[in-house]
Short mmCIF file of C-alpha atoms and ligand atoms in Angstrom, two decimals:
data_model
loop_
_atom_site.label_atom_id
_atom_site.label_comp_id
_atom_site.label_asym_id
_atom_site.label_seq_id
_atom_site.Cartn_x
_atom_site.Cartn_y
_atom_site.Cartn_z
CA MET A 870 0.00 0.00 0.00
CA SER A 871 1.33 3.47 -0.82
CA SER A 872 1.95 5.99 1.92
CA VAL A 873 -0.19 9.08 2.08
CA LEU A 874 1.80 10.79 4.79
CA ALA A 875 5.53 10.47 5.34
CA ILE A 876 7.30 11.97 8.33
CA CYS A 877 11.06 11.79 8.44
CA GLY A 878 13.40 12.85 11.26
CA LEU A 879 10.91 15.28 12.75
CA ASN A 880 11.96 17.30 15.79
CA LYS A 881 10.18 20.04 17.65
CA THR A 882 11.68 22.21 20.35
CA TYR A 883 9.33 24.87 21.68
CA ASP A 884 10.57 28.37 22.53
CA GLY A 885 12.02 27.97 26.00
CA GLY A 886 13.80 24.77 25.03
CA PHE A 887 11.20 22.06 25.66
CA GLU A 888 11.71 19.14 23.28
CA ALA A 889 8.18 18.06 22.41
CA LEU A 890 9.05 15.73 19.50
CA LYS A 891 12.22 13.74 18.97
CA GLU A 892 13.24 12.13 15.67
CA ILE A 893 9.76 11.07 14.63
CA GLN A 894 9.65 8.61 11.73
CA LEU A 895 6.19 7.59 10.60
CA GLU A 896 4.45 6.54 7.42
CA ILE A 897 0.71 6.43 7.15
CA ARG A 898 -0.78 4.15 4.51
CA LYS A 899 -3.46 5.25 2.13
CA GLY A 900 -6.91 4.28 3.35
CA GLU A 901 -5.99 3.10 6.82
CA ILE A 902 -7.28 4.09 10.22
CA PHE A 903 -4.26 4.85 12.36
CA ALA A 904 -4.68 5.38 16.09
CA LEU A 905 -2.02 7.36 17.90
CA LEU A 906 -2.07 6.55 21.58
CA GLY A 907 -0.19 8.43 24.23
CA PRO A 908 -0.51 9.93 27.69
CA ASN A 909 -1.14 13.63 28.32
CA GLY A 910 1.69 15.76 27.03
CA ALA A 911 3.17 13.00 24.87
CA GLY A 912 3.22 15.24 21.78
CA LYS A 913 0.14 14.09 19.83
CA THR A 914 -1.36 17.52 19.26
CA THR A 915 2.06 19.00 18.54
CA LEU A 916 2.61 16.38 15.83
CA ILE A 917 -0.77 17.02 14.23
CA SER A 918 -0.36 20.79 14.46
CA ILE A 919 2.95 20.59 12.63
CA ILE A 920 1.54 18.41 9.86
CA CYS A 921 -1.34 20.85 9.47
CA GLY A 922 0.93 23.88 9.36
CA ILE A 923 -0.34 25.41 12.61
CA THR A 924 2.96 24.96 14.45
CA ASN A 925 6.45 25.17 12.93
CA LYS A 926 8.74 22.19 13.10
CA SER A 927 12.35 22.56 14.24
CA SER A 928 13.70 20.02 11.72
CA GLY A 929 12.63 17.11 9.56
CA ILE A 930 10.66 16.49 6.39
CA ILE A 931 6.94 15.89 6.04
CA SER A 932 5.11 15.15 2.85
CA VAL A 933 1.37 14.80 2.45
CA ASN A 934 0.24 12.92 -0.65
CA GLY A 935 3.63 13.81 -2.13
CA PHE A 936 3.42 17.52 -1.27
CA ASP A 937 6.05 18.95 1.05
CA ILE A 938 4.38 20.83 3.91
CA GLU A 939 6.77 23.75 3.50
CA LYS A 940 7.47 23.99 -0.21
CA ASP A 941 3.94 23.04 -1.27
CA TYR A 942 2.08 24.26 1.79
CA ARG A 943 -1.28 25.03 0.15
CA LYS A 944 -1.48 21.77 -1.75
CA ALA A 945 -0.37 19.78 1.28
CA ARG A 946 -2.90 21.53 3.49
CA GLN A 947 -5.68 20.98 0.98
CA GLN A 948 -5.29 17.22 1.38
CA ILE A 949 -6.03 17.48 5.09
CA GLY A 950 -9.12 17.87 7.21
CA LEU A 951 -8.46 18.66 10.85
CA VAL A 952 -10.82 18.22 13.77
CA PRO A 953 -8.95 19.95 16.57
CA GLN A 954 -8.89 18.84 20.18
CA GLU A 955 -10.14 22.17 21.47
CA LEU A 956 -13.60 23.29 20.42
CA THR A 957 -13.08 26.31 18.20
CA THR A 958 -16.05 27.56 16.27
CA GLN A 959 -17.47 30.90 15.24
CA ALA A 960 -20.26 31.05 17.79
CA PHE A 961 -22.53 33.43 15.84
CA GLU A 962 -22.21 31.69 12.52
CA LYS A 963 -24.87 29.35 11.18
CA VAL A 964 -23.91 25.70 10.89
CA ILE A 965 -24.34 25.55 7.12
CA ASP A 966 -22.45 28.82 6.57
CA THR A 967 -19.41 27.62 8.46
CA LEU A 968 -19.17 24.59 6.15
CA THR A 969 -19.71 26.61 2.98
CA PHE A 970 -17.14 29.16 4.08
CA SER A 971 -14.58 26.53 4.98
CA ARG A 972 -14.96 24.85 1.57
CA GLY A 973 -14.44 28.23 -0.11
CA LEU A 974 -11.30 28.87 1.93
CA PHE A 975 -9.69 25.90 0.23
CA GLY A 976 -10.59 27.33 -3.17
CA LEU A 977 -13.22 24.73 -4.02
CA LYS A 978 -16.39 25.48 -5.95
CA PRO A 979 -19.58 25.56 -3.86
CA ASP A 980 -21.30 22.18 -3.73
CA LYS A 981 -24.63 22.26 -1.93
CA GLN A 982 -25.15 18.55 -2.33
CA HIS A 983 -21.85 17.69 -0.72
CA ILE A 984 -22.53 20.00 2.21
CA GLU A 985 -26.02 18.54 2.59
CA SER A 986 -24.75 14.96 2.62
CA ILE A 987 -22.13 15.76 5.27
CA LEU A 988 -24.68 17.48 7.47
CA LYS A 989 -27.08 14.58 7.07
CA SER A 990 -24.44 11.97 7.83
CA LEU A 991 -23.68 13.78 11.08
CA SER A 992 -27.35 14.26 12.00
CA LEU A 993 -26.93 18.03 11.75
CA TRP A 994 -29.26 18.71 8.84
CA ASP A 995 -32.09 19.81 11.14
CA LYS A 996 -29.72 22.23 12.81
CA ARG A 997 -28.24 23.67 9.64
CA ASP A 998 -29.71 27.14 10.20
CA ASN A 999 -28.91 27.25 13.90
CA LYS A 1000 -26.21 29.51 15.21
CA ILE A 1001 -23.40 27.34 16.52
CA MET A 1002 -23.68 28.91 19.99
CA THR A 1003 -27.14 27.35 20.35
CA LEU A 1004 -25.87 23.79 19.95
CA SER A 1005 -24.88 21.30 22.62
CA GLY A 1006 -21.21 20.37 23.15
CA GLY A 1007 -21.58 17.08 21.28
CA MET A 1008 -23.27 18.83 18.36
CA LYS A 1009 -20.51 21.43 18.24
CA ARG A 1010 -18.03 18.61 17.97
CA ARG A 1011 -20.01 17.21 15.05
CA VAL A 1012 -19.94 20.64 13.41
CA LEU A 1013 -16.15 20.60 13.68
CA ILE A 1014 -16.07 17.24 11.92
CA ALA A 1015 -18.47 18.46 9.25
CA LYS A 1016 -16.35 21.55 8.74
CA ALA A 1017 -13.19 19.46 8.40
CA LEU A 1018 -14.88 17.43 5.66
CA ALA A 1019 -16.27 20.36 3.68
CA HIS A 1020 -13.31 20.50 1.28
CA GLU A 1021 -13.28 16.73 0.63
CA PRO A 1022 -9.90 16.01 2.23
CA GLN A 1023 -7.96 12.80 1.56
CA ILE A 1024 -6.69 12.63 5.11
CA LEU A 1025 -8.68 13.35 8.22
CA PHE A 1026 -7.06 14.07 11.56
CA LEU A 1027 -9.24 13.61 14.60
CA ASP A 1028 -7.52 14.88 17.73
CA GLU A 1029 -9.29 13.21 20.67
CA PRO A 1030 -12.60 13.06 18.82
CA THR A 1031 -14.50 11.37 21.59
CA ALA A 1032 -13.11 13.07 24.69
CA GLY A 1033 -16.07 14.11 26.79
CA VAL A 1034 -18.54 12.64 24.34
CA ASP A 1035 -21.38 10.35 25.41
CA VAL A 1036 -21.50 6.68 24.48
CA GLU A 1037 -24.07 7.14 21.74
CA LEU A 1038 -22.19 9.92 19.98
CA ARG A 1039 -18.99 7.93 20.33
CA LYS A 1040 -20.59 4.98 18.53
CA ASP A 1041 -21.97 7.36 15.87
CA MET A 1042 -18.49 8.75 15.35
CA TRP A 1043 -16.98 5.31 15.00
CA LYS A 1044 -19.60 4.52 12.38
CA LEU A 1045 -18.90 7.73 10.52
CA VAL A 1046 -15.16 7.14 10.61
CA ARG A 1047 -15.66 3.69 9.10
CA GLN A 1048 -17.87 5.13 6.37
CA LEU A 1049 -15.25 7.73 5.57
CA ARG A 1050 -12.60 5.06 5.36
CA GLU A 1051 -14.79 3.09 2.97
CA SER A 1052 -14.99 6.17 0.78
CA GLY A 1053 -11.18 6.19 0.62
CA VAL A 1054 -10.29 8.73 3.30
CA THR A 1055 -7.25 7.99 5.45
CA ILE A 1056 -7.90 8.58 9.13
CA ILE A 1057 -5.50 9.42 11.90
CA LEU A 1058 -7.00 9.71 15.33
CA THR A 1059 -5.46 10.38 18.69
CA THR A 1060 -7.04 8.94 21.74
CA HIS A 1061 -6.60 8.09 25.38
CA TYR A 1062 -9.17 5.38 25.06
CA ILE A 1063 -7.46 2.11 24.37
CA GLU A 1064 -10.87 0.63 23.73
CA GLU A 1065 -11.26 3.09 20.87
CA ALA A 1066 -7.98 2.03 19.30
CA GLU A 1067 -8.95 -1.62 19.70
CA GLU A 1068 -12.30 -1.01 18.10
CA MET A 1069 -11.29 1.22 15.23
CA ALA A 1070 -7.68 1.06 14.20
CA ASP A 1071 -5.94 -0.88 11.45
CA ARG A 1072 -2.64 0.11 13.01
CA VAL A 1073 -1.71 1.53 16.36
CA GLY A 1074 1.16 3.85 17.21
CA VAL A 1075 2.23 4.71 20.73
CA ILE A 1076 3.92 8.02 21.47
CA ASN A 1077 5.48 8.88 24.80
CA LYS A 1078 7.61 11.88 25.80
CA GLY A 1079 7.88 12.97 22.19
CA GLN A 1080 9.04 9.62 20.84
CA ILE A 1081 7.22 6.98 18.86
CA VAL A 1082 7.77 3.82 20.90
CA LEU A 1083 5.68 1.37 18.91
CA VAL A 1084 3.91 1.07 15.58
CA GLU A 1085 2.14 -2.16 14.88
CA GLU A 1086 -0.80 -3.74 13.08
CA LYS A 1087 -3.69 -4.01 15.46
CA SER A 1088 -4.12 -7.66 14.45
CA ALA A 1089 -0.54 -8.37 15.57
CA LEU A 1090 -1.23 -6.58 18.83
CA MET A 1091 -4.39 -8.61 19.24
CA LYS A 1092 -2.31 -11.75 18.79
CA LYS A 1093 -0.18 -10.58 21.64
CA LEU A 1094 -3.41 -10.06 23.52
CA GLY A 1095 -4.16 -13.70 22.82
CA SER A 1096 -1.09 -14.62 24.85
CA LYS A 1097 -1.71 -15.44 28.46
CA GLN A 1098 0.61 -16.10 31.36
CA LEU A 1099 0.49 -18.85 33.91
CA ILE A 1100 2.32 -17.75 37.02
CA LEU A 1101 3.57 -20.40 39.46
CA GLU A 1102 4.77 -19.41 42.94
CA LEU A 1103 7.62 -21.83 43.53
CA GLN A 1104 8.37 -23.23 46.97
CA GLN A 1105 12.09 -23.12 46.22
CA PRO A 1106 13.46 -20.48 43.85
CA LEU A 1107 15.30 -21.90 40.82
CA ALA A 1108 18.74 -20.69 39.78
CA GLU A 1109 17.87 -21.34 36.14
CA ILE A 1110 15.27 -23.05 33.98
CA PRO A 1111 15.97 -26.81 34.07
CA GLU A 1112 17.04 -28.51 30.83
CA ALA A 1113 13.85 -30.60 30.63
CA LEU A 1114 11.74 -27.41 30.55
CA LYS A 1115 13.74 -25.54 27.94
CA SER A 1116 11.17 -26.26 25.21
CA TYR A 1117 8.53 -24.20 27.04
CA ASP A 1118 8.23 -20.40 26.83
CA LEU A 1119 9.28 -19.86 30.45
CA SER A 1120 10.86 -17.07 32.40
CA LEU A 1121 11.95 -16.72 36.00
CA GLU A 1122 10.95 -13.68 38.03
CA GLY A 1123 12.33 -14.27 41.52
CA SER A 1124 10.45 -17.24 42.96
CA LYS A 1125 7.86 -16.97 40.18
CA LEU A 1126 7.98 -19.22 37.18
CA VAL A 1127 6.07 -17.60 34.32
CA PHE A 1128 4.76 -19.62 31.38
CA THR A 1129 3.50 -17.63 28.39
CA TYR A 1130 1.08 -19.50 26.18
CA ASP A 1131 -1.44 -18.92 23.43
CA SER A 1132 -4.89 -18.81 24.98
CA ASN A 1133 -6.43 -19.36 21.55
CA ASN A 1134 -4.71 -22.72 21.19
CA PRO A 1135 -6.41 -25.71 22.91
CA ASN A 1136 -3.04 -27.55 22.92
CA ASN A 1137 -1.39 -24.81 24.88
CA GLY A 1138 0.96 -27.09 26.80
CA ILE A 1139 -0.20 -26.33 30.33
CA CYS A 1140 -0.94 -29.97 31.20
CA ASP A 1141 2.40 -31.18 29.87
CA LEU A 1142 4.26 -28.46 31.72
CA LEU A 1143 2.58 -29.26 35.05
CA GLU A 1144 3.35 -32.97 34.60
CA GLN A 1145 6.96 -32.18 33.79
CA LEU A 1146 7.24 -30.01 36.91
CA LYS A 1147 5.93 -32.89 38.99
CA ALA A 1148 8.37 -35.32 37.37
CA ASP A 1149 11.23 -32.91 38.13
CA ASN A 1150 9.98 -32.47 41.70
CA ILE A 1151 9.55 -28.73 41.26
CA ARG A 1152 6.82 -27.73 43.70
CA TYR A 1153 4.65 -24.64 43.87
CA ASP A 1154 2.28 -23.13 46.46
CA ASP A 1155 0.05 -21.19 44.18
CA LEU A 1156 -0.74 -20.62 40.56
CA ASN A 1157 -2.70 -17.99 38.67
CA THR A 1158 -3.12 -16.72 35.14
CA LYS A 1159 -2.91 -13.27 33.65
CA GLN A 1160 -4.22 -12.01 30.31
CA SER A 1161 -2.21 -9.19 28.73
CA SER A 1162 -4.21 -6.44 27.10
CA LEU A 1163 -3.44 -3.54 24.85
CA GLU A 1164 -3.64 -1.52 28.03
CA ASP A 1165 -0.84 -3.59 29.62
CA ILE A 1166 1.28 -3.26 26.52
CA PHE A 1167 0.66 0.48 26.54
CA VAL A 1168 1.32 0.94 30.26
CA ASN A 1169 4.49 -1.17 30.05
CA LEU A 1170 5.84 0.79 27.13
CA VAL A 1171 5.15 4.09 28.80
CA ALA A 1172 6.52 2.94 32.17
CA LYS A 1173 9.75 1.61 30.63
CA GLN A 1174 10.76 5.02 29.29
N1 LIG B 1984 3.11 26.38 22.73
C1 LIG B 1984 3.82 25.62 23.53
N2 LIG B 1984 4.92 26.07 24.16
C2 LIG B 1984 5.66 25.30 24.97
N3 LIG B 1984 5.39 23.98 25.23
C3 LIG B 1984 4.31 23.47 24.64
C4 LIG B 1984 3.46 24.25 23.78
N4 LIG B 1984 2.47 23.44 23.32
C5 LIG B 1984 2.68 22.24 23.89
N5 LIG B 1984 3.77 22.26 24.68
C6 LIG B 1984 4.31 21.12 25.46
O1 LIG B 1984 4.60 20.04 24.58
C7 LIG B 1984 4.25 18.80 25.18
C8 LIG B 1984 3.32 18.05 24.26
O2 LIG B 1984 2.06 18.70 24.21
P1 LIG B 1984 0.89 18.18 23.29
O3 LIG B 1984 -0.24 19.14 23.40
O4 LIG B 1984 1.43 17.90 21.95
O5 LIG B 1984 0.52 16.80 24.02
P2 LIG B 1984 -0.64 15.77 23.74
O6 LIG B 1984 0.00 14.44 23.53
O7 LIG B 1984 -1.54 16.28 22.68
O8 LIG B 1984 -1.38 15.74 25.16
P3 LIG B 1984 -2.96 15.60 25.52
O9 LIG B 1984 -3.24 14.14 25.53
O10 LIG B 1984 -3.02 16.19 26.88
O11 LIG B 1984 -3.75 16.36 24.52
C9 LIG B 1984 3.64 19.15 26.53
O12 LIG B 1984 4.64 18.97 27.51
C10 LIG B 1984 3.26 20.60 26.40
O13 LIG B 1984 3.32 21.26 27.64
MG1 LIG B 1985 -3.50 16.81 22.62
#
């Protein structure tokens, strides 16, 4: 699959010396949903703001659909729709006018049908003549999405689209994002909700302290999720894993013997392992199992740094 966004050696140091992004390398594939996960202050919004030309980078190269964000700024920007994290709307403007205006800003011809279909897909058609200030918070967020789509962008950035949004609207948004993807739009969303990444993403990236610490297919991550651990509390700590047990995926953590196995596989080896332990006279007081989740992977990655 070809890449629609390429980021190479990107660094950002804010005035005052804070290094918000360090040597970011990232390629986004055409038509994928990419979820960027990271704790508060990790650099997600900074990264998006740089790609969208709102914040200047310190160094590095970014190209959007082949257009360099500096040399070909207008063309690069035209490819992008941005739904910002902070609610920013012209309070006195009518919903429909803000979309029409935004489309015009990008130099596109008016297209009433397109605007109508966006408003309908976001359940805003009934509110089209309302002033934005009269809408609820969730509706305002929908207006921001509608506005970002008015110029038919190829890439849509959603910065925390469902923060502070109720369950129903969240589900609506997920549906809309999938529809957009089906129509060929590439979607990059940032989120704190691991559940959201699990639900939506084709690939997941984790950013922490300005560095990308993981980029992986969600399906590969889910495979990792399929792995489970059996933890045995040994009566006598072992100096090393005995020869007869070397064929098992085992590790020693103090007096704990940890067996990692595939929970999706009925022949996961637990019975054989326990028999082998008995044969080798390795005794344990207690045993329990642990399922790793995307959340564990995420927390581990972030804690390690
Ligand atoms: N204009 C600025 N000047 C100085 N530092 C800034 C500025 N904007 C952001 N930062 C710092 O850069 C870091 C990354 O901020 P950023 O907003 O990109 O994080 P984020 O990952 O989007 O966090 P959140 O999940 O809270 O939205 C933070 O430490 C922040 O304080
Ligand atoms: Mg942010």
